[in-house]
Tab-separated table of C-alpha atoms and ligand atoms in Angstrom:
chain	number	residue	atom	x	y	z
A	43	UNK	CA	9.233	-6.453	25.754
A	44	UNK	CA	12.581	-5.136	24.815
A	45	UNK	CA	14.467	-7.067	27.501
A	46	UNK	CA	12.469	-10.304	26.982
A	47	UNK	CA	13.194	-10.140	23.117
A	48	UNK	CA	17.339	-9.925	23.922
A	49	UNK	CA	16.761	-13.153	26.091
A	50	UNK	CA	15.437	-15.022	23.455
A	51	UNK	CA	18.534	-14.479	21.684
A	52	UNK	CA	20.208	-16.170	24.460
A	53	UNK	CA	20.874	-16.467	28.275
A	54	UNK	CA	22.140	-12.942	29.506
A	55	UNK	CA	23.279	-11.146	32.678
A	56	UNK	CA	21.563	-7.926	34.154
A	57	UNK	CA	24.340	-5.931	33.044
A	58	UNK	CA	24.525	-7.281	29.405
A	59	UNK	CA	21.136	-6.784	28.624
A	60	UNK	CA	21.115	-2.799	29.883
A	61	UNK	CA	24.139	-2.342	27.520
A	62	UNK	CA	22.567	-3.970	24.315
A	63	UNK	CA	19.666	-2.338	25.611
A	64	UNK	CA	20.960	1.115	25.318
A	65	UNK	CA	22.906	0.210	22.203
A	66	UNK	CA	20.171	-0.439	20.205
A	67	UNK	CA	17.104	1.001	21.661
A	68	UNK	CA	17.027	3.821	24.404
A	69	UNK	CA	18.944	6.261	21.749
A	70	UNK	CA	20.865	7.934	24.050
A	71	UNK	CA	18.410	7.457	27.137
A	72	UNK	CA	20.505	4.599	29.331
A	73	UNK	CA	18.105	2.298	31.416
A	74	UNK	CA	19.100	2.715	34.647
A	75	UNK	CA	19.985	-0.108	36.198
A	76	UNK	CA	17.053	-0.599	38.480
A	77	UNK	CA	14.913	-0.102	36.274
A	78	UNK	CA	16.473	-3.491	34.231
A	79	UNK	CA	16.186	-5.602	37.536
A	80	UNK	CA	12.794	-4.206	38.473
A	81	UNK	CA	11.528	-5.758	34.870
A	82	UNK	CA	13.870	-9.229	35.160
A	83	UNK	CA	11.749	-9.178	38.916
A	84	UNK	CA	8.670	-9.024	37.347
A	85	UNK	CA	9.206	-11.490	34.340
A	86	UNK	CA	10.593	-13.290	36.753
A	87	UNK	CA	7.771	-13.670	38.827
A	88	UNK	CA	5.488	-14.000	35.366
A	89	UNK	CA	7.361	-17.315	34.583
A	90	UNK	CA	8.329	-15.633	31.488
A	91	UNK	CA	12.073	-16.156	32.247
A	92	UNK	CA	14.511	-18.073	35.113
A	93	UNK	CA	17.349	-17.648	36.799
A	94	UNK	CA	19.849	-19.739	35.423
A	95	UNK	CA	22.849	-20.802	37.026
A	96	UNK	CA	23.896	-18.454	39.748
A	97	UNK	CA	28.118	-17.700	39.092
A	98	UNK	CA	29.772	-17.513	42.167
A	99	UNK	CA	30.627	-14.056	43.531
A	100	UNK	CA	28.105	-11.507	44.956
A	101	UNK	CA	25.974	-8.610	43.930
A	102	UNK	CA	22.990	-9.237	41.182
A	103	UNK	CA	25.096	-9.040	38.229
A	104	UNK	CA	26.129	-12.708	38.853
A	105	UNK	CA	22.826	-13.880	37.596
A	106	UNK	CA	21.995	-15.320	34.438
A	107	UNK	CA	18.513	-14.898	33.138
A	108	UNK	CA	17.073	-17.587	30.557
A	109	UNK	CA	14.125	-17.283	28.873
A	110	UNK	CA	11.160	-19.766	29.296
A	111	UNK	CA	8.884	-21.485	26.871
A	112	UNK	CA	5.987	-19.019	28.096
A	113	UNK	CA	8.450	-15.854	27.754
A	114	UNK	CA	9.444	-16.793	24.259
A	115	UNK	CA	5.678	-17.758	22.902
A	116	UNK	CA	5.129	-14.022	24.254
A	117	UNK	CA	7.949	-12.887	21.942
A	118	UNK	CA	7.082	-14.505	19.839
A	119	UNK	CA	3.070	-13.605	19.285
A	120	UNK	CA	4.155	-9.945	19.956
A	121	UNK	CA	6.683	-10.152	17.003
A	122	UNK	CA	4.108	-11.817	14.679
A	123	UNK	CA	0.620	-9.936	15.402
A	124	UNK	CA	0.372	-5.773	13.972
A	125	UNK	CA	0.081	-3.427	16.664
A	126	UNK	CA	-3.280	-1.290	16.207
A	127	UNK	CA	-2.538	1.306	14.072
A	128	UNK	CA	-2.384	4.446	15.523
A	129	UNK	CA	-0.098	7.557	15.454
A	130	UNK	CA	2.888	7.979	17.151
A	131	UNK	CA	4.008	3.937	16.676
A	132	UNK	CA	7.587	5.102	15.480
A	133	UNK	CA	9.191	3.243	18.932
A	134	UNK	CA	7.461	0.194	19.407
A	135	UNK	CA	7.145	-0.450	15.373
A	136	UNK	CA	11.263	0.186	15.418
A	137	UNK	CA	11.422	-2.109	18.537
A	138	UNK	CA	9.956	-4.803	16.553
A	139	UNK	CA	12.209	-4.890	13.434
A	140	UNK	CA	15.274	-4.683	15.238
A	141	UNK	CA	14.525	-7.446	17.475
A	142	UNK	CA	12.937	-9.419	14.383
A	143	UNK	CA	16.306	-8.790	12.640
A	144	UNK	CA	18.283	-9.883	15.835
A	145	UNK	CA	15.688	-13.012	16.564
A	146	UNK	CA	16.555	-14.286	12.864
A	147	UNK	CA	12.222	-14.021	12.585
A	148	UNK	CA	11.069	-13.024	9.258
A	149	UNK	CA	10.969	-8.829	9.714
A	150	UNK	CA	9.750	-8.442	6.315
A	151	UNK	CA	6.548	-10.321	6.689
A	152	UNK	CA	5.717	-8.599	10.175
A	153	UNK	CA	6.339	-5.419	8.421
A	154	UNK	CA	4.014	-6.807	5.566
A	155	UNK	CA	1.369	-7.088	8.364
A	156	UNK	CA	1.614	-3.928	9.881
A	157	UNK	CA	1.118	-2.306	6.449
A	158	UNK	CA	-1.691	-4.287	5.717
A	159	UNK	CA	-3.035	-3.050	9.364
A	160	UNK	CA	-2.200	0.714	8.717
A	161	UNK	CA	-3.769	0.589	5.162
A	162	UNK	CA	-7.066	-1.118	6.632
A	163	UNK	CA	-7.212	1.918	9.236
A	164	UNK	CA	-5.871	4.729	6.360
A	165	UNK	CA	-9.268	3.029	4.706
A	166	UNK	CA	-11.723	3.106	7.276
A	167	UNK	CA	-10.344	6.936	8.016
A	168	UNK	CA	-10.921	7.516	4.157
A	169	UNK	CA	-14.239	6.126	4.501
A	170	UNK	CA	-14.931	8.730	7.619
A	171	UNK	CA	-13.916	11.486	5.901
A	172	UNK	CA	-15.801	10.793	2.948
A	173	UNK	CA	-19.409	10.901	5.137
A	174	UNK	CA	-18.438	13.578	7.173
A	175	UNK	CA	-18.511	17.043	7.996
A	176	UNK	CA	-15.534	19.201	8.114
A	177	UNK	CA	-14.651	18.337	11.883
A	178	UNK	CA	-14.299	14.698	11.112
A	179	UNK	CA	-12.229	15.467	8.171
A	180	UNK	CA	-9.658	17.459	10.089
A	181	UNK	CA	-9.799	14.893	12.553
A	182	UNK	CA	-9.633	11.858	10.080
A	183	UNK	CA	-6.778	14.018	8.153
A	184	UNK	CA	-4.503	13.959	11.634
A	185	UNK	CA	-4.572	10.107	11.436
A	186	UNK	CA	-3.788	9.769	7.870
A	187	UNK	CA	-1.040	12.027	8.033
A	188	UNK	CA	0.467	10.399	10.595
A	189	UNK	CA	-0.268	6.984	9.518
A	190	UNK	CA	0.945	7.716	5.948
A	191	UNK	CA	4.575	8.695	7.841
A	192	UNK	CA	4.544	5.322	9.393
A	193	UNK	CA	4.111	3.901	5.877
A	194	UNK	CA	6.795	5.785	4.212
A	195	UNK	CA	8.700	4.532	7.394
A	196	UNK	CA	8.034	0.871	6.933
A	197	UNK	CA	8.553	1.648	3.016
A	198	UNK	CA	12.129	2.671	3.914
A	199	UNK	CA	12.829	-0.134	6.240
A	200	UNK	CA	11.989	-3.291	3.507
A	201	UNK	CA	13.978	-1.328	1.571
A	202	UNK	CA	16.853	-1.193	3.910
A	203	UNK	CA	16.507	-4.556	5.607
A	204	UNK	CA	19.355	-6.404	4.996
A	205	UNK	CA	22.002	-3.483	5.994
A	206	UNK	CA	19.803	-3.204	9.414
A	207	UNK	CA	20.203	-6.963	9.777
A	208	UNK	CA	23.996	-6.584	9.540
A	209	UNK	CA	23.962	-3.419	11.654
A	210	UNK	CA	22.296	-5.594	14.691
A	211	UNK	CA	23.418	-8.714	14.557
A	212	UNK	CA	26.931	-7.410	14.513
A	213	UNK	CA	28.423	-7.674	18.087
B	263	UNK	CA	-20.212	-5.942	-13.321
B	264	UNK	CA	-17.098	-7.588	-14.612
B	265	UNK	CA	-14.149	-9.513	-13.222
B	266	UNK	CA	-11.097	-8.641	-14.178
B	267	UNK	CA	-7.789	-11.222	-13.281
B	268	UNK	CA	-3.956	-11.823	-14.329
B	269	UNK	CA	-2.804	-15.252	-13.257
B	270	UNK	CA	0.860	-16.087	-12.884
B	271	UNK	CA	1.916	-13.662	-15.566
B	272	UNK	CA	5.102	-13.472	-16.526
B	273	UNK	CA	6.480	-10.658	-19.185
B	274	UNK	CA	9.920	-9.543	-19.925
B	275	UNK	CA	11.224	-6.387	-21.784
B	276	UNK	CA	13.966	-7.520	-23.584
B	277	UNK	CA	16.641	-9.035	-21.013
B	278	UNK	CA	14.728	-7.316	-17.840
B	279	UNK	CA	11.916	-9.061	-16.247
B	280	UNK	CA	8.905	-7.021	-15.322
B	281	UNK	CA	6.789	-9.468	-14.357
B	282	UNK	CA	7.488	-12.855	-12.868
B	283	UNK	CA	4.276	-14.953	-11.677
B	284	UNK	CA	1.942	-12.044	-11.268
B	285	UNK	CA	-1.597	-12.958	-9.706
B	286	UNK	CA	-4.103	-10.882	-8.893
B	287	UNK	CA	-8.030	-11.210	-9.247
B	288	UNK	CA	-11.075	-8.068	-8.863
B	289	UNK	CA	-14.037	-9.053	-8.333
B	290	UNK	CA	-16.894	-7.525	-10.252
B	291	UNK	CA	-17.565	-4.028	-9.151
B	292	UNK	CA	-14.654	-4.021	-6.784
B	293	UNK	CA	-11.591	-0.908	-6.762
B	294	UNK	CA	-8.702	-2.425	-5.819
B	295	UNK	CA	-5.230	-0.566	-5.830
B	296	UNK	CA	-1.838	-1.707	-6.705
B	297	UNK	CA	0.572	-0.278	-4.758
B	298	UNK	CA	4.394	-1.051	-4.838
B	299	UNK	CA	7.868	0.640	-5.197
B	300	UNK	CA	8.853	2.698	-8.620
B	301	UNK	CA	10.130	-0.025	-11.494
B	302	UNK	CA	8.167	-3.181	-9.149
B	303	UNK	CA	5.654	-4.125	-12.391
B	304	UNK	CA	2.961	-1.866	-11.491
B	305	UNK	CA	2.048	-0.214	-14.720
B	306	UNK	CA	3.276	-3.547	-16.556
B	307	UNK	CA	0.203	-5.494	-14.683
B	308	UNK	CA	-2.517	-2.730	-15.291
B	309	UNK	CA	-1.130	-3.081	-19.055
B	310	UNK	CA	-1.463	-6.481	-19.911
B	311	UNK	CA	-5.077	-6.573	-17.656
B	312	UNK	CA	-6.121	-3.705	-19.761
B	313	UNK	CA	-5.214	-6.193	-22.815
B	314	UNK	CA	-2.400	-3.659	-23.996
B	315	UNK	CA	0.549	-5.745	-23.342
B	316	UNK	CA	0.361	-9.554	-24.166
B	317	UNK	CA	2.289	-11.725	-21.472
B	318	UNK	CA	4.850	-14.092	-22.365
B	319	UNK	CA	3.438	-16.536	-19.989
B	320	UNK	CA	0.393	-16.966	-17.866
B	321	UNK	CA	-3.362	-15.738	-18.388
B	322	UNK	CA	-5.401	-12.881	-18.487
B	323	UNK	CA	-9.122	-12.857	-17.978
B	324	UNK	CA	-11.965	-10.291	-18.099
B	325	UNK	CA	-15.527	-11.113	-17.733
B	326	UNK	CA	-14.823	-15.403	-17.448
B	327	UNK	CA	-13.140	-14.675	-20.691
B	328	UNK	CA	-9.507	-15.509	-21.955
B	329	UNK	CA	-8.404	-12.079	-23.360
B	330	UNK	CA	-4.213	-12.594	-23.905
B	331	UNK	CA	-5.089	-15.124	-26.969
B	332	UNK	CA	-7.185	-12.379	-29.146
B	333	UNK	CA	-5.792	-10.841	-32.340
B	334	UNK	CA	-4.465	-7.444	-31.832
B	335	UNK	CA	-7.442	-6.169	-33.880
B	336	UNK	CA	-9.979	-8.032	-31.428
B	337	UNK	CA	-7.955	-6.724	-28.148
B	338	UNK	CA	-8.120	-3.117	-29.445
B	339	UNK	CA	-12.208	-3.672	-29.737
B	340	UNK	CA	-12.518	-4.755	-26.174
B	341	UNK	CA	-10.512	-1.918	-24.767
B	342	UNK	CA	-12.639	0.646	-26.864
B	343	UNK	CA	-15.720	-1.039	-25.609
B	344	UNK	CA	-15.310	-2.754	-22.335
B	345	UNK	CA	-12.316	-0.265	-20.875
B	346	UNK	CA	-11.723	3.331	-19.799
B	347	UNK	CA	-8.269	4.371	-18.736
B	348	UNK	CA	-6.920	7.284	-17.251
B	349	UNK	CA	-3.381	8.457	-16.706
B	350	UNK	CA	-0.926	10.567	-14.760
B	351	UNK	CA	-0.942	12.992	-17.178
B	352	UNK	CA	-4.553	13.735	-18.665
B	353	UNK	CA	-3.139	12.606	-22.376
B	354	UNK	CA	-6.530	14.827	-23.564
B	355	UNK	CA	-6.182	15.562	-27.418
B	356	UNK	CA	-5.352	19.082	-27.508
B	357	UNK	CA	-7.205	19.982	-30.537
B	358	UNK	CA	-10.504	19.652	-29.152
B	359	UNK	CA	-12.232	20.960	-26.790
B	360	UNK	CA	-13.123	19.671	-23.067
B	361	UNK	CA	-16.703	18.086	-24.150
B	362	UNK	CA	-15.410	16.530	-27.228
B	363	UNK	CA	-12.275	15.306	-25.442
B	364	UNK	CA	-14.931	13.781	-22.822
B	365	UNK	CA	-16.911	11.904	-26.342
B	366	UNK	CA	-14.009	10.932	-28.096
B	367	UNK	CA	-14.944	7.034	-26.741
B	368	UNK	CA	-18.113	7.531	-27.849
B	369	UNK	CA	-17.083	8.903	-31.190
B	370	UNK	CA	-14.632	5.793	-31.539
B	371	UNK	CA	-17.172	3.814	-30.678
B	372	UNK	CA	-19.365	4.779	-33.783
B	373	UNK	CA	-22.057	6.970	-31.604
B	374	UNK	CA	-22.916	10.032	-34.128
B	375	UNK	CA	-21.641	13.459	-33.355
B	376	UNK	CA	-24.859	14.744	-31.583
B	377	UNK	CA	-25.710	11.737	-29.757
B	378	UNK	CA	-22.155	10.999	-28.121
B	379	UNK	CA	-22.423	15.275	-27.084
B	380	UNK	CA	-25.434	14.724	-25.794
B	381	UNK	CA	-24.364	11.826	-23.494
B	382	UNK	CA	-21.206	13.783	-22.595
B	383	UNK	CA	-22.661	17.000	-21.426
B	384	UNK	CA	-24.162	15.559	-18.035
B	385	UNK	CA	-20.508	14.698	-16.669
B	386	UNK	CA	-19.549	18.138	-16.605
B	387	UNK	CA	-21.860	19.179	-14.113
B	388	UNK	CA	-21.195	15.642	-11.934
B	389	UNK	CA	-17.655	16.209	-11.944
B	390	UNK	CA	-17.781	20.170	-10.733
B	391	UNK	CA	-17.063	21.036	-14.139
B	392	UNK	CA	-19.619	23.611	-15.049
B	393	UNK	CA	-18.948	26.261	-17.719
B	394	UNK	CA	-15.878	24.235	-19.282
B	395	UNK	CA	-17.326	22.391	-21.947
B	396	UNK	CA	-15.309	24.417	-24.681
B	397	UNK	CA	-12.738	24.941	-23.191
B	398	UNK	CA	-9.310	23.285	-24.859
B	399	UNK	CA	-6.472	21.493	-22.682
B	400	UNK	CA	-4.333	24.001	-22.381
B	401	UNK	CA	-6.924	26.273	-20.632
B	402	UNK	CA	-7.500	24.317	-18.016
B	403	UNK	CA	-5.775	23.773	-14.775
B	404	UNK	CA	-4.360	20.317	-13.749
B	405	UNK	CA	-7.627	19.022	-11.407
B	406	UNK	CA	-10.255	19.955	-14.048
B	407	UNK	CA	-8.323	18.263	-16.706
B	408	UNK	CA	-7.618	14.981	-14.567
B	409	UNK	CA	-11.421	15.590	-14.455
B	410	UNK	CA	-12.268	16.063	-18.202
B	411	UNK	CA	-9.840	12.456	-18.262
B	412	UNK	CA	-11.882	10.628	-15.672
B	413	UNK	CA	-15.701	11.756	-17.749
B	414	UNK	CA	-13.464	10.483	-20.955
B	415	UNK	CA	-12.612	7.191	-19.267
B	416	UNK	CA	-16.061	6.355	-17.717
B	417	UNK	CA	-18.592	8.028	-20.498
B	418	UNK	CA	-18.880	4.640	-22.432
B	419	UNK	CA	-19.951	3.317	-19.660
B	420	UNK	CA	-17.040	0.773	-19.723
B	421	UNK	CA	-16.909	-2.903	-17.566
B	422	UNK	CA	-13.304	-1.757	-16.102
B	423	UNK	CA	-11.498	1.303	-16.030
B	424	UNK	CA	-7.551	1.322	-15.758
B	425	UNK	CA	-6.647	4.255	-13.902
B	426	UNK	CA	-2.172	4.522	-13.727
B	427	UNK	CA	-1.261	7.231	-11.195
B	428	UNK	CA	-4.218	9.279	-11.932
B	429	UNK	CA	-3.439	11.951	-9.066
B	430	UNK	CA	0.224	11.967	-9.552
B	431	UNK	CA	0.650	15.239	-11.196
B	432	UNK	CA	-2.255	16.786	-9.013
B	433	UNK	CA	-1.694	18.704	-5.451
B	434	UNK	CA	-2.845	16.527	-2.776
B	435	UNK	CA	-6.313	18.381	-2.353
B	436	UNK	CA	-7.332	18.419	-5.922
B	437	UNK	CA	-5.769	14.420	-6.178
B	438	UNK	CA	-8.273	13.698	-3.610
B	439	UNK	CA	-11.253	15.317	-5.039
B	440	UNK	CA	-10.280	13.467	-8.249
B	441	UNK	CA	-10.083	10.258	-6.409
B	442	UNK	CA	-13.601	11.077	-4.454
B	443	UNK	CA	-15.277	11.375	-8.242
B	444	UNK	CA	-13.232	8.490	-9.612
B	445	UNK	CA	-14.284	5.940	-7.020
B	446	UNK	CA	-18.078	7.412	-6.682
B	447	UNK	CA	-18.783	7.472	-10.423
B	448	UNK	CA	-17.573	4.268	-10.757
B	449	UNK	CA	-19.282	2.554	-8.202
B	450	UNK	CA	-22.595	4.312	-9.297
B	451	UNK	CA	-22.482	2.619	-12.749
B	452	UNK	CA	-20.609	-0.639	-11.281
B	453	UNK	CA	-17.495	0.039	-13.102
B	454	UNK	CA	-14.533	-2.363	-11.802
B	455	UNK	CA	-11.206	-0.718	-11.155
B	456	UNK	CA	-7.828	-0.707	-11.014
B	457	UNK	CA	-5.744	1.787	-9.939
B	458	UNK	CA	-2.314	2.276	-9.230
B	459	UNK	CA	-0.680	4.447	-7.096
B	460	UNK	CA	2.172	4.351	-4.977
B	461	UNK	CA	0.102	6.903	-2.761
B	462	UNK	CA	-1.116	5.396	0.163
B	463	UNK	CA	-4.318	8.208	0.831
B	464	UNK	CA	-5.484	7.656	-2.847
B	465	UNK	CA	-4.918	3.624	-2.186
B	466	UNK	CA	-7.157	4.373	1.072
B	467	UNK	CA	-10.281	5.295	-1.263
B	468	UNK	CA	-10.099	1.711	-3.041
B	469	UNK	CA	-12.037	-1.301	-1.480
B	470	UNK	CA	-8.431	-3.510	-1.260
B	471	UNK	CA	-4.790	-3.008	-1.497
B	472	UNK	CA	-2.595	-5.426	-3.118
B	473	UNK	CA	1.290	-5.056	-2.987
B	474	UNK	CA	3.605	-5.559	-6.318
B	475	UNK	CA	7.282	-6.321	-5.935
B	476	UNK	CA	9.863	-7.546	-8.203
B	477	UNK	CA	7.427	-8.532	-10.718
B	478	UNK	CA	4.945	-10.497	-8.332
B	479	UNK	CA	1.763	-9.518	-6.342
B	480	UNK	CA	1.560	-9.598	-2.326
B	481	UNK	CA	-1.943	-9.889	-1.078
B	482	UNK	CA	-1.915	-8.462	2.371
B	483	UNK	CA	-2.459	-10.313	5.000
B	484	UNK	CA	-5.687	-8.674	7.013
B	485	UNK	CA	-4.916	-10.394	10.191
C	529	ADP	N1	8.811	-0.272	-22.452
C	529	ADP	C1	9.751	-0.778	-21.652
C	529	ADP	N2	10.925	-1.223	-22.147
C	529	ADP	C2	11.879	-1.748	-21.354
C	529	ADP	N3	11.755	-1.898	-20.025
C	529	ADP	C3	10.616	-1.481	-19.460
C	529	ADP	C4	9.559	-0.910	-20.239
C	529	ADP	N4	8.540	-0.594	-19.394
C	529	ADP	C5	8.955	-0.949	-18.166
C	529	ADP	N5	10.181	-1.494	-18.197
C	529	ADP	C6	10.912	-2.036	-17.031
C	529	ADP	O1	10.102	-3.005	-16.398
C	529	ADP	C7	10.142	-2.865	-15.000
C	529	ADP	C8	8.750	-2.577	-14.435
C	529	ADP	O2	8.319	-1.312	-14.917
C	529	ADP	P1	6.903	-0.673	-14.555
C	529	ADP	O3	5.846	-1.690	-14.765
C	529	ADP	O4	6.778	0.592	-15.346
C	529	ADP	O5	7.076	-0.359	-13.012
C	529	ADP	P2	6.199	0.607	-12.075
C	529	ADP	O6	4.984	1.032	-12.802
C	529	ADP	O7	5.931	-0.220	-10.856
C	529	ADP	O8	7.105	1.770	-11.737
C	529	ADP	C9	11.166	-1.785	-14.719
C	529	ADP	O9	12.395	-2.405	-14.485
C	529	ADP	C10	11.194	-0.989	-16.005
C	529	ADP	O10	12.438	-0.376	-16.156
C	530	MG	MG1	4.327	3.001	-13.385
């Protein structure tokens, strides 16, 4: 999703996306490079983005990938809709705002969501806990420890919005 | 059960806006929370719904009534006997002891000395509070006083109770067996609340979350 989210910024080559790619998102684990064509293939072959004009030359770095209308309505409803709330969300939630923030899409609001989301499950955990037996507790205690983090994180990240915005939108 | 609801309220302190449009409505019977970062309006809101602090602009309404347009004297008799409160810190007069602490609404109220005991007593044992009746504030530990505060704010029986941070001082453990008494006491006598907390476990235990910042209310969006 990370790759189809940078080509809704604009048209890109193979190589570009792999370096913004590992500038802003694989934290010091680069993408190797067949990994980025194996993924254009497939969206590719999805319709969810074209080849654009084909620069002369050789090798697969020549290519320009463009985004289609049924790539960026993915994006799009990706960006928009909460992911289920459930531990361990720190990359995908992160994946979201920065592309939000790069996308110009209102990050804030998504983020708004996703709280709403994790505070509906911290409830229904509540809820659990309060009918159960000691077993459920512990259990229902793992997720609401780990859901509360993600809070704190999303907390952190209205705060901080507008520096992030002007960290990734800087090129 | 009673409604309680602030519509567009607006209130300033001096040259710094606290509140700028604030809306929020609870249903009878419900426990909502209002969550938000430190200096966002929080305690502001829960004031002027609790008929403490009179807006500069907008409404406040309890029960279908108008509330922000009654005299002081008439605001100050619906909040001894329509509303409970409870605080961060227990605020429990230190002169007297637990059970009389637990009366004192009663006591306000007019209920003779006896009478408002007698309805007092029963809370200690609901609230795990056994053997503390005379005990004074200073002999008891945080939890058990936040306790001694809840019995105090619900003992009248009240329409709403106005509960600021009530597990903020507390350990997370005892804030959560605080918040497991609040929120089943209330609901057994259909008292409406609202709570604030910028705790998102204790906001867990309420029906509905709503968001304050800068001064206005976001209701989230349940997708
Ligand atoms: N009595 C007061 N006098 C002046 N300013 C106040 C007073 N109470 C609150 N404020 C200001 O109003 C704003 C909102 O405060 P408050 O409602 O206490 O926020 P919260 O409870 O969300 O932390 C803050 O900027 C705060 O500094
Ligand atoms: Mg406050």
């Amino acid at each position: 999703m990370a790759l189809l989210g940078l080509l809704d910024r604009e048209p890109s080559h193979g190589y570009d996306l792999k370096r913004d790619y590992d500038t802003f998102f694989s934290r010091g684990k680069p993408l190797p490079f067949g990994q980025v064509y194996a993924t254009l293939g497939r969206l590719v072959r999805d319709g969810k983005i074209v080849v654009g004009e084909v620069e002369p030359g050789v090798g697969p770095e020549r290519k320009r990938y463009v985004i289609t209308e049924r790539g960026a309505t993915e994006v799009d409803s990706w960006l928009t809709e909460p992911v289920e709330a459930e531990p361990n969300l720190q990359t995908v939630l992160f994946t979201k705002v920065v592309l939000a923030l790069m996308l110009g899409r209102p990050a804030e609001e998504y983020l708004d969501r996703q709280r709403a989301a994790h505070l509906r499950r911290m409830k229904e955990l509540t809820d659990i806990r309060r009918g159960g037996d000691l077993v459920d507790t512990l259990l229902a205690d793992h997720g609401l420890f780990h859901l509360e983090a993600d809070l704190h994180w999303i907390d952190t990240t209205v705060a901080r919005l507008d520096a992030l915005r002007e960290a990734v939108t800087r090129r | 059960m009673k409604a309680v609801e602030a519509r567009d309220v607006v209130l300033n302190f001096g040259e710094t806006p606290a509140l700028r449009g604030a809306s929020v409505a609870v249903a009878p019977g419900e426990i909502v929370a209002i969550m938000g970062p430190s200096g966002s309006g929080k305690s502001t809101l829960l004031h002027c719904l609790a008929g403490i602090l009179v807006p500069d602009a907008g409404e406040i309404h309890f029960d279908g009534h108008r509330i922000d347009t009654l005299s002081e004297g008439q605001r100050s008799a619906l909040r001894r006997d329509q509303f409970g409160f409870v605080f961060q810190f227990g605020q429990l007069v230190p002169e007297l002891t637990a059970e009389e602490n637990v009366a004192l609404p009663l006591l306000l109220g007019g209920v003779k000395r006896a009478a408002a005991l007698r309805e007092a007593r029963p809370w200690f044992a609901r609230l795990g509070l056994d053997g503390l009746e005379q005990r004074r504030s200073g002999e008891l530990s945080g939890g058990q006083a936040q306790r001694v505060a809840l019995a105090r704010g619900l003992v009248a029986r009240p329409g709403a109770l106005f509960a600021d941070e009530p597990t903020g001082a507390l350990d997370s453990l005892t804030g959560e067996q605080v918040m497991e008494l609040l929120v089943s006491s209330a609901r057994d006598q259909g008292t409406t609340v609202v709570l604030v907390t910028h705790d998102a476990r204790v906001a867990a235990y309420a029906d509905r979350q709503v968001i304050v910042r800068d001064g206005r209310v976001n209701a989230l969006v349940h997708s």
